Short mmCIF file of C-alpha atoms and ligand atoms in Angstrom, two decimals:
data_model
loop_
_atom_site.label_atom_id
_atom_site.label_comp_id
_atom_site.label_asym_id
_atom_site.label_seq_id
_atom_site.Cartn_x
_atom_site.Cartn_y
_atom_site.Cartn_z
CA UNK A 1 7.24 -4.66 -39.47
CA UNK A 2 7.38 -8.15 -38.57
CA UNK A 3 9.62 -9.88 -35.51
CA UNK A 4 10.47 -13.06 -34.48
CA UNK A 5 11.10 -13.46 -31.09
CA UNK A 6 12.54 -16.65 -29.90
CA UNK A 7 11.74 -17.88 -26.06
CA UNK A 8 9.01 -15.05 -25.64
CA UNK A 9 7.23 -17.06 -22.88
CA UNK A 10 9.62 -17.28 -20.50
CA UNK A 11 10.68 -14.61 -17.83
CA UNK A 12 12.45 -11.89 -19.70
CA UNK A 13 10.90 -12.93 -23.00
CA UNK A 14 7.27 -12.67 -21.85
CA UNK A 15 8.17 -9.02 -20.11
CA UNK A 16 9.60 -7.80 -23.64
CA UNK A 17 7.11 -8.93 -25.86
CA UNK A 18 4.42 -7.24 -23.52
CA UNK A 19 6.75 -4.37 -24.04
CA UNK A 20 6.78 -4.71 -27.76
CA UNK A 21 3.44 -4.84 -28.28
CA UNK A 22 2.23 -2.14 -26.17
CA UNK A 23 5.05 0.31 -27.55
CA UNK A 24 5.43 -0.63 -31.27
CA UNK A 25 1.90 -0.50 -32.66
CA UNK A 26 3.46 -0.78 -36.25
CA UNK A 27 5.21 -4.31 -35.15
CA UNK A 28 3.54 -8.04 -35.49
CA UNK A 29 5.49 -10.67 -33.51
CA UNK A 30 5.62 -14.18 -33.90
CA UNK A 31 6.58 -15.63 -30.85
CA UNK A 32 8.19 -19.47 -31.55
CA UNK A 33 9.00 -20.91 -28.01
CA UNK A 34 9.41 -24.28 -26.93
CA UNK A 35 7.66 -24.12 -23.36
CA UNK A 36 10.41 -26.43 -21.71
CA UNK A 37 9.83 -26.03 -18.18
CA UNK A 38 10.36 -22.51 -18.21
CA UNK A 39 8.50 -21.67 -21.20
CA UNK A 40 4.62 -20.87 -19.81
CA UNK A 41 2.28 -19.43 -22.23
CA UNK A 42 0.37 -17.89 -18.91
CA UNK A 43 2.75 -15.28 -18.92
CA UNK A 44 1.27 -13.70 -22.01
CA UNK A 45 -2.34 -14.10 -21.49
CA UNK A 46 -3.23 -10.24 -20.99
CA UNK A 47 -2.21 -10.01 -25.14
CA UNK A 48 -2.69 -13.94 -26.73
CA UNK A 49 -5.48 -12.34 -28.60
CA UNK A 50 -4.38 -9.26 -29.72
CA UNK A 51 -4.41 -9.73 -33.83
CA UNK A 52 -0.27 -8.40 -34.10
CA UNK A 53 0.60 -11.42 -31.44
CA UNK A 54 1.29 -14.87 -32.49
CA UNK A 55 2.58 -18.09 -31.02
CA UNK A 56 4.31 -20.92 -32.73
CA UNK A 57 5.26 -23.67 -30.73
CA UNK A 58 9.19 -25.24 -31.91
CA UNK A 59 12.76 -25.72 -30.68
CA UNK A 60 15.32 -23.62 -32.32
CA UNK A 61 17.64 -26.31 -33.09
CA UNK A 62 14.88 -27.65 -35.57
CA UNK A 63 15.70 -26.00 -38.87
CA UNK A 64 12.40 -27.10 -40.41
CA UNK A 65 10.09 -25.60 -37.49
CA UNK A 66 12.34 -22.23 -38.10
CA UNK A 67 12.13 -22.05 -41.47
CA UNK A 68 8.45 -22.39 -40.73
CA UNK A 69 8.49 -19.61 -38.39
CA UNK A 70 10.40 -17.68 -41.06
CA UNK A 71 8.51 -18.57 -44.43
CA UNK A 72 6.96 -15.07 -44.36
CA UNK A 73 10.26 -13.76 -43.44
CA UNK A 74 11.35 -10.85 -40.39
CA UNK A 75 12.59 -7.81 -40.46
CA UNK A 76 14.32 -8.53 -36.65
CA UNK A 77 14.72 -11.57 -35.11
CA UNK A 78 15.51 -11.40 -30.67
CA UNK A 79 16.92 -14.49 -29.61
CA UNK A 80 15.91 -15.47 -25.89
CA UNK A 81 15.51 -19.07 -26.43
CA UNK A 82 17.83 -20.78 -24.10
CA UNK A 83 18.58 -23.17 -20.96
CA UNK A 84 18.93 -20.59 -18.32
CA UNK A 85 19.60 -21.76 -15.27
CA UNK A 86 23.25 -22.42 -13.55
CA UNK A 87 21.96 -25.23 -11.25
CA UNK A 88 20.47 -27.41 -13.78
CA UNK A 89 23.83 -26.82 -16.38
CA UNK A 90 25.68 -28.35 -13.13
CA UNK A 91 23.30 -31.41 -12.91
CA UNK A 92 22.83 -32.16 -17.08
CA UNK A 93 24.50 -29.96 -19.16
CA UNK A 94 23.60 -31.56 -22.36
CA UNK A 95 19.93 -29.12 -22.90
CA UNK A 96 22.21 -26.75 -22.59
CA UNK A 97 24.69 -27.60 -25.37
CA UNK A 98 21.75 -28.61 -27.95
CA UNK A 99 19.74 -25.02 -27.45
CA UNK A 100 22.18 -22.48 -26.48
CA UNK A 101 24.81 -23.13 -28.70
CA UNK A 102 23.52 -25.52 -31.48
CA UNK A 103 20.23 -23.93 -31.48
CA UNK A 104 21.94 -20.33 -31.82
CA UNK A 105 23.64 -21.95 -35.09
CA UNK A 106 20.86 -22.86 -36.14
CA UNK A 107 19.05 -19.70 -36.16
CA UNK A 108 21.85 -17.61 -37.44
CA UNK A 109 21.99 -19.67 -40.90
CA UNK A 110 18.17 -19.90 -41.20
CA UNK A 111 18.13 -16.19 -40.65
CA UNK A 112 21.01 -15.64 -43.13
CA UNK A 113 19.05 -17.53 -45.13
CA UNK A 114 15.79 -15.67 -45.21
CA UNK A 115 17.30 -12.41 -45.15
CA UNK A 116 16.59 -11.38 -42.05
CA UNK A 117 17.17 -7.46 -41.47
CA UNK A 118 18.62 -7.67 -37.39
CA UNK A 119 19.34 -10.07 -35.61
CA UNK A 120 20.01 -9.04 -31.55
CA UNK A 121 21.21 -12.09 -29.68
CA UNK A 122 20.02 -11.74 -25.79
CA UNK A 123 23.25 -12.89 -23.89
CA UNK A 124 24.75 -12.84 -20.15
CA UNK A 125 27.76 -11.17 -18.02
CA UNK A 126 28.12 -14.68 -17.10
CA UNK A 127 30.34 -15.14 -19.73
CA UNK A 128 32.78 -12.54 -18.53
CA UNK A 129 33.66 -14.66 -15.49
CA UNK A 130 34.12 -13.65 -11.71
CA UNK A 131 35.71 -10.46 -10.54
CA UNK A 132 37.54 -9.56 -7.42
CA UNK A 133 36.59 -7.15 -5.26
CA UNK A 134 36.99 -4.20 -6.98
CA UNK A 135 36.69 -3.69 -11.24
CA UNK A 136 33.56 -4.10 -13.44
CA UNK A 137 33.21 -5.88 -16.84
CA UNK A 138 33.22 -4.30 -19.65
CA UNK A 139 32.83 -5.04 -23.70
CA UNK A 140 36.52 -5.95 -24.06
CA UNK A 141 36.71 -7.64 -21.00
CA UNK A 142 37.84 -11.27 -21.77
CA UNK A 143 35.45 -14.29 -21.98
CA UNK A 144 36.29 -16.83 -19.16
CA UNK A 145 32.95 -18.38 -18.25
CA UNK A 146 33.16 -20.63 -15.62
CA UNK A 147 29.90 -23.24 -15.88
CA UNK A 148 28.35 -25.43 -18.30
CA UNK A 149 25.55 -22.64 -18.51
CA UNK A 150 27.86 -19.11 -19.15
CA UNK A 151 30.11 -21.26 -21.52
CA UNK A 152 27.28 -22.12 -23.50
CA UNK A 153 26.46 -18.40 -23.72
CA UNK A 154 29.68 -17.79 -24.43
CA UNK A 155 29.81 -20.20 -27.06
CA UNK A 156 26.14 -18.49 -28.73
CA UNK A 157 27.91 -15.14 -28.41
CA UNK A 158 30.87 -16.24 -30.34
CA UNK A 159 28.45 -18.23 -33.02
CA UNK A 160 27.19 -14.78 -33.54
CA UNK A 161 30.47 -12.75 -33.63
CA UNK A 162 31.84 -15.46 -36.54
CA UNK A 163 28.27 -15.23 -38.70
CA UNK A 164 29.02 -11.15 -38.18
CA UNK A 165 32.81 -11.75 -39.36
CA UNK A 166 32.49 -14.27 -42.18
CA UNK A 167 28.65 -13.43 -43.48
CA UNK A 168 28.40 -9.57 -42.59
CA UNK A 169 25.61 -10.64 -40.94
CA UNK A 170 23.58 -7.71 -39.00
CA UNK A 171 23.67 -9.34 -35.69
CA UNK A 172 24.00 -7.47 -32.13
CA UNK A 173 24.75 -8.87 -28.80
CA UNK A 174 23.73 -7.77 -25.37
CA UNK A 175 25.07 -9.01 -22.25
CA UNK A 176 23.47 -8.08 -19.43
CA UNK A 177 23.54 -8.88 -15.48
CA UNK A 178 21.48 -10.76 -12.92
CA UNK A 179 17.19 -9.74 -14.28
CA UNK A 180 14.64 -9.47 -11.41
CA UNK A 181 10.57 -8.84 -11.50
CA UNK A 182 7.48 -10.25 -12.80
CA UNK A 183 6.87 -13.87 -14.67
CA UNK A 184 10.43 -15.38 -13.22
CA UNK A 185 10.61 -18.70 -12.78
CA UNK A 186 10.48 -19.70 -8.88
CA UNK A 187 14.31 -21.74 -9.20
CA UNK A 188 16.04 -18.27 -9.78
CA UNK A 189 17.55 -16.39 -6.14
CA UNK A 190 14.71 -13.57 -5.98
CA UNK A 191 11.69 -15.22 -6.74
CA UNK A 192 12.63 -18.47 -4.69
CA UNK A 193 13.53 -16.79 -1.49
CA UNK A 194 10.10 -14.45 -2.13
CA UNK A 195 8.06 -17.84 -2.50
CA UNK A 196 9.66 -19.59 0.21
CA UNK A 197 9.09 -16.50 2.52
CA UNK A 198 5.80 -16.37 1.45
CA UNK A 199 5.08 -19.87 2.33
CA UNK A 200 7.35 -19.76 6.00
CA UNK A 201 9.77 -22.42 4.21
CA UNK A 202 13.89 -22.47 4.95
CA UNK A 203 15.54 -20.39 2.33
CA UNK A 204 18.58 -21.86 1.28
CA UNK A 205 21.37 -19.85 0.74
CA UNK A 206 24.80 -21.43 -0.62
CA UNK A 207 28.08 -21.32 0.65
CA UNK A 208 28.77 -17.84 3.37
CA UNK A 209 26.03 -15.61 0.85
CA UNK A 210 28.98 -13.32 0.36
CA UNK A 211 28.95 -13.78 -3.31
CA UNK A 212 27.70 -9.83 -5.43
CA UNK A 213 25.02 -10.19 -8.21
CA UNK A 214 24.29 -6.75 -10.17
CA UNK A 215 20.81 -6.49 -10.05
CA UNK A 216 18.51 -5.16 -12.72
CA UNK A 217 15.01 -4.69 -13.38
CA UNK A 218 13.40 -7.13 -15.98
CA UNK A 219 11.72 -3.58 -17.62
CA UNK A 220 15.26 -1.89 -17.62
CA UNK A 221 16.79 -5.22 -19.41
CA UNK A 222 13.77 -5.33 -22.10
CA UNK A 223 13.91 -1.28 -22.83
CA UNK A 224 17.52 -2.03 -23.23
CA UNK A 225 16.88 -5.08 -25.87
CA UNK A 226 14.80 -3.08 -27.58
CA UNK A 227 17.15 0.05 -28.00
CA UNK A 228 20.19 -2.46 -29.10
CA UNK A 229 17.51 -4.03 -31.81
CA UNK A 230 16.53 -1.09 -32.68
CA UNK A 231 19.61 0.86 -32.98
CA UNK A 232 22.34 -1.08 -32.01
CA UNK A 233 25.45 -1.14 -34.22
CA UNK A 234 26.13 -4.64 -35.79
CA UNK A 235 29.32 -6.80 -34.95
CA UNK A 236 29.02 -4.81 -31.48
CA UNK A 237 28.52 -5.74 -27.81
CA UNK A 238 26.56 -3.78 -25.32
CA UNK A 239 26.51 -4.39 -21.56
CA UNK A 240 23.53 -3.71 -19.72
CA UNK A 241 23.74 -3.42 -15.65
CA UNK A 242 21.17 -2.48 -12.83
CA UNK A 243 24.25 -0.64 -10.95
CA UNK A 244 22.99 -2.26 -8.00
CA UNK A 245 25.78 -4.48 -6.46
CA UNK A 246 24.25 -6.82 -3.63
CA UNK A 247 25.44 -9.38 -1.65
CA UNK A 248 23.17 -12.78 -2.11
CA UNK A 249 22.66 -12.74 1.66
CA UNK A 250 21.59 -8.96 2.28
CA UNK A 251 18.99 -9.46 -0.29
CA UNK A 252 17.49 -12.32 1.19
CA UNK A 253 17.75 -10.66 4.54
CA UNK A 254 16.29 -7.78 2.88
CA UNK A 255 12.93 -10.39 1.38
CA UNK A 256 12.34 -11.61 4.63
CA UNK A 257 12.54 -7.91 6.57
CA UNK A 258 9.94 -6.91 3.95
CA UNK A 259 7.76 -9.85 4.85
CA UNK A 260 7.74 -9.63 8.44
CA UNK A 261 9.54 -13.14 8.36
CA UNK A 262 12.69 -13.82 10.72
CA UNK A 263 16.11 -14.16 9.99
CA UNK A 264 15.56 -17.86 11.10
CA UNK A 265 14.10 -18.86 8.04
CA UNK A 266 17.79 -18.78 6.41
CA UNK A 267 19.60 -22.07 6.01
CA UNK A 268 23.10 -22.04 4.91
CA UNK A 269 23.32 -24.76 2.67
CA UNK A 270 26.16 -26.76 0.83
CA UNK A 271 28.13 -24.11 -1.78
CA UNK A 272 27.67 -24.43 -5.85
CA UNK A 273 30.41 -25.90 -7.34
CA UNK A 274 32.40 -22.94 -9.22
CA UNK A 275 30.59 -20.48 -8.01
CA UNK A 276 31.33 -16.87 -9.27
CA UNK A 277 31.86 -14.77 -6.27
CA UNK A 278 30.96 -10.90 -8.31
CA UNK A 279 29.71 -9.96 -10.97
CA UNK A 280 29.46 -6.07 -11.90
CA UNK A 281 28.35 -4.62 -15.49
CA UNK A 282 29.64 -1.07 -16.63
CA UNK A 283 27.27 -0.44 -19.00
CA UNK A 284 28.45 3.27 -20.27
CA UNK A 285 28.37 2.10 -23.94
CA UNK A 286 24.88 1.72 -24.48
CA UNK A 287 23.99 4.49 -22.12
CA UNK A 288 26.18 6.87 -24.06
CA UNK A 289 25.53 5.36 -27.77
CA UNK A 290 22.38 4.37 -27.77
CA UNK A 291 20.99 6.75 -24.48
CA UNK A 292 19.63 3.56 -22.62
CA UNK A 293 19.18 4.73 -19.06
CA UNK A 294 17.26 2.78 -15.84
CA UNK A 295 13.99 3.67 -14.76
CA UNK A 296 14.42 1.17 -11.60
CA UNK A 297 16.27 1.10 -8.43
CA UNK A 298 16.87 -1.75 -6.62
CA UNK A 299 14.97 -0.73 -3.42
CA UNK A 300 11.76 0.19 -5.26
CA UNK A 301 12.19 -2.69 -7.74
CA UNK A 302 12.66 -5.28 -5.03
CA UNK A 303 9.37 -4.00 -3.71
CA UNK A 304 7.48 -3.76 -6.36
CA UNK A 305 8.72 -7.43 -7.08
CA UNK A 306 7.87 -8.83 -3.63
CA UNK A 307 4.13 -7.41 -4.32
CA UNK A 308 3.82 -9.44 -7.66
CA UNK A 309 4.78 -12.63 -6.24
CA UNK A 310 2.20 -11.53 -3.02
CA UNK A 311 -0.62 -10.85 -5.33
CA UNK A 312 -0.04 -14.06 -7.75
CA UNK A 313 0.58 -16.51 -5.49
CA UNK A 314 -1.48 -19.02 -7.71
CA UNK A 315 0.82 -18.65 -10.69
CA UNK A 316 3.91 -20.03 -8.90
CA UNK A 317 2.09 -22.36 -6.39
CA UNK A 318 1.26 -23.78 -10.11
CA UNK A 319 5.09 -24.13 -10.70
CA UNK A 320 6.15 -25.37 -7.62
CA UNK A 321 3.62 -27.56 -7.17
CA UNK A 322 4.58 -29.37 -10.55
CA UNK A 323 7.83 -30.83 -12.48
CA UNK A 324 10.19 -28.14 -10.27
CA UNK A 325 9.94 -30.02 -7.29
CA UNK A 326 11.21 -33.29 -8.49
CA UNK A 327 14.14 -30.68 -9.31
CA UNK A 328 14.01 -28.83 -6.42
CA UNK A 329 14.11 -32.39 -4.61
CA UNK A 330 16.68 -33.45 -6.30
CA UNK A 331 19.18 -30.19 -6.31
CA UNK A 332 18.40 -29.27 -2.38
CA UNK A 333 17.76 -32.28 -1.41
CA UNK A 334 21.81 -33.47 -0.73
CA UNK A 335 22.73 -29.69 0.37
P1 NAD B 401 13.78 -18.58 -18.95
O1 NAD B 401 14.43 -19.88 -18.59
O2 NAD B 401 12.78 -17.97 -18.04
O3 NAD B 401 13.06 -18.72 -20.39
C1 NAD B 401 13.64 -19.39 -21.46
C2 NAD B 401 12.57 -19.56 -22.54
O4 NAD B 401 13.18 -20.19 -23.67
C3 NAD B 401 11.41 -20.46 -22.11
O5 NAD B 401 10.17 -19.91 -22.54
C4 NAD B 401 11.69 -21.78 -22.82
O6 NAD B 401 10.51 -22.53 -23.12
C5 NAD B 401 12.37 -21.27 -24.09
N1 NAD B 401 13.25 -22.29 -24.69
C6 NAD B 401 14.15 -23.08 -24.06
N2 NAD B 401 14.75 -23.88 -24.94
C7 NAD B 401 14.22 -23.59 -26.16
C8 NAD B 401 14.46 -24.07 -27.48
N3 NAD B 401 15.33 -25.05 -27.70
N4 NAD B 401 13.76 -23.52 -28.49
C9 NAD B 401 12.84 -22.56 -28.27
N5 NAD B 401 12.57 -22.08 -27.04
C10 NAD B 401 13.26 -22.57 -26.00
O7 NAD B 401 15.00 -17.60 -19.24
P2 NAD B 401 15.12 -16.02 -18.99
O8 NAD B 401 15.60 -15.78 -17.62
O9 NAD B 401 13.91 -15.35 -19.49
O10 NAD B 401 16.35 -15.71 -19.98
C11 NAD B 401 16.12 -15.38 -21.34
C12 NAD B 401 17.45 -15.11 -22.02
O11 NAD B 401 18.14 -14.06 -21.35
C13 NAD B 401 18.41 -16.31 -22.02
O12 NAD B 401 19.07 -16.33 -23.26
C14 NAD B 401 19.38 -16.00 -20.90
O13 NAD B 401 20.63 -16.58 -21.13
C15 NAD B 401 19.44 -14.49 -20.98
N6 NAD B 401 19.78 -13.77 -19.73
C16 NAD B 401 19.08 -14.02 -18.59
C17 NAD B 401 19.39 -13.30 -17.43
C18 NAD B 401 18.61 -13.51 -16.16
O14 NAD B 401 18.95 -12.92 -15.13
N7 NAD B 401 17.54 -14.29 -16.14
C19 NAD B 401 20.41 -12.35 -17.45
C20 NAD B 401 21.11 -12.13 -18.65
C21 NAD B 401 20.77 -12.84 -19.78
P1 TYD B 402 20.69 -17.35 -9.66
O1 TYD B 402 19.39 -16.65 -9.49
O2 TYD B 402 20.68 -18.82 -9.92
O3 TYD B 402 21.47 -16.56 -10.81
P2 TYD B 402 23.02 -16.73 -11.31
O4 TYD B 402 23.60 -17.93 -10.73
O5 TYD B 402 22.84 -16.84 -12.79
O6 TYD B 402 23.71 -15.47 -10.88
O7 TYD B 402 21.58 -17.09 -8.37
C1 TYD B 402 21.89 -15.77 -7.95
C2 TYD B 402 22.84 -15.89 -6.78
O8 TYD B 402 22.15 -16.49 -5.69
C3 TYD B 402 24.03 -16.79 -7.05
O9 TYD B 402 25.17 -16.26 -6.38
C4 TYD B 402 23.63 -18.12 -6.42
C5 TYD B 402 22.79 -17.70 -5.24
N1 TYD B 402 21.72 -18.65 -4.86
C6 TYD B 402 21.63 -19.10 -3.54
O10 TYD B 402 22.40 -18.70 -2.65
N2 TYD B 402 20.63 -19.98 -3.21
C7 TYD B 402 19.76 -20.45 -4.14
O11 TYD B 402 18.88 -21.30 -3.80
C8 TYD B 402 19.85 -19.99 -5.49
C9 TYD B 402 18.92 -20.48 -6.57
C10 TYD B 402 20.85 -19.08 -5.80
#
């Protein structure tokens, strides 16, 4: 068998291809990644010379380079490649527009094209919107994204749902909440706070830190990719949750407890425009279909984490020492 697997060096993409390769011995993967910012081929150097693993540099709004990547053709193709972060989408949205949804285009007709078997499309709750207090997204909940990045998503995910309705194309979408764990890039909540603990710097949280994330293992997330790949009905959504509802500031209360760091550290800083107050997945459907269940809670996850980032303190001194900070200047600099 033969996969394509678009943004593989990045956080979650790096974790599943590990994944892939260690679990599917009968699977060679072609990994076609752009290595913006967030793309960092160090993530993958435990496998880079295994014989099944392959990397092809390209964006996937450039039909030639993914024809290229597809001229021996796939059996699966798992879209990751995509502007991630909310932040940035607030400051220049336009990355955002050209990958997530163009590039998404893209890749659905050169796929059609080629005959692709699968294609599962790696998506966000973001595009549900913000819930009250009480309630929990599900598949038929209503898209209502709220910034540049989620309606970008949403826009992929309903790129995908027309190629499914007008082509028949075999293509799957999972939507899953707020990924922690190894390999993420030092912008997102978790590993910033951990890094900025680590190195006794303020940790700045926005707004009153009230605001619930669902939090889920980056392991959980990639099992869960793979089962909806795998097995996953086309034309459907599945959600994928961590069922562990947290409030930004216990977490980072929670970091700094764990690193024998004081509360002081935390500096209340300047709220993100729209912010989502909650987010909460119910993610029944692919536990009951397709018998996806967690291996990680939060507690033991968050520690697990926080020992990572401890014990390779060299791989995101490398990121923050570079190209971040002129973002990290720029973002936190007015907050
Ligand atoms: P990330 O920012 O860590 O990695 C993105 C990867 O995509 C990088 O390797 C980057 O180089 C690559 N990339 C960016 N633009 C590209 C392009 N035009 N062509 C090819 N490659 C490109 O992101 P992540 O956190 O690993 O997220 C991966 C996917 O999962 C995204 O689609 C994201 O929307 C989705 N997702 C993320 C979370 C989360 O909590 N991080 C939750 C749900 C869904
Ligand atoms: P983030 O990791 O950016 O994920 P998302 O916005 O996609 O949920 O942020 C998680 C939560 O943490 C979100 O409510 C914003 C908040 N946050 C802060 O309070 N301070 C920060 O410096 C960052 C990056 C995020």
């Amino acid at each position: 068998m033969r996969w394509l697997v678009t943004g593989g060096a990045g956080f979650i993409g790096s974790n599943f291809v590990r994944l892939v390769l260690k679990e599917r011995p009968e699977i060679d993967l072609l990994n076609f990644d752009a290595l913006t910012y967030a793309g960092n081929l160090d993530n993958l150097a435990d496998v880079r010379d295994l014989p099944r693993y392959k990397f092809q540099r390209g964006r996937i709004q450039d039909r030639a380079a993914v024809e290229l990547a597809l001229a021996d053709g796939a059996d699966v193709i798992v879209n990751f490649a995509a502007e991630s972060h909310v932040d940035r989408s607030i400051v220049d949205s336009a990355p955002f527009i050209d990958t997530n949804v163009l590039g998404t285009q893209v890749l659905l007709d050169a796929a059609r094209r080629a005959k692709v078997g699968r294609f599962l499309h790696v998506s966000t709750d973001e595009v549900y919107g913000s819930l009250g207090k009480e309630g929990y997204f599900t598949e038929t909940t209503p898209i209502s994204p709220n910034s540049p990045y989620s309606a970008s998503k949403a826009a992929s995910d309903l790129l995908v749902h027309a190629a499914v309705h007008t082509f028949g194309d075999a293509a799957v979408i999972t939507r899953c909440s707020n990924n922690y764990g190894p390999y993420q890039f030092p912008e997102k909540l978790l590993p910033l706070m951990i890094s900025n603990a680590l190195e006794g710097k303020p940790l700045p949280v926005y707004g009153d830190g009230q605001q619930i994330r669902d939090w889920i293992h980056v392991e959980d997330h990639c099992r869960a990719i793979l089962a909806a790949a795998e097995r996953g009905r086309p034309g459907q959504v599945y959600n994928i949750g961590g069922h562990a509802e947290r409030a930004n500031l216990d977490v980072v209360r929670e970091i700094l407890r764990q690193l024998g760091q004081p509360d002081s550290l935390i500096k209340f800083v300047k709220d993100r425009p729209g912010h989502d107050r909650r987010y909460a997945i119910d993610s029944r459907k692919i536990e009951t279909e397709l018998g996806w269940t967690r291996k990680w809670n939060f507690e033991d996850g968050l520690a697990d984490t926080i020992r990572w980032y401890q014990e390779h303190t060299k791989w995101w001194q490398r990121i923050k020492d570079g190209t971040y900070q002129a973002f990290y200047d720029q973002w936190y600099g007015g907050r």
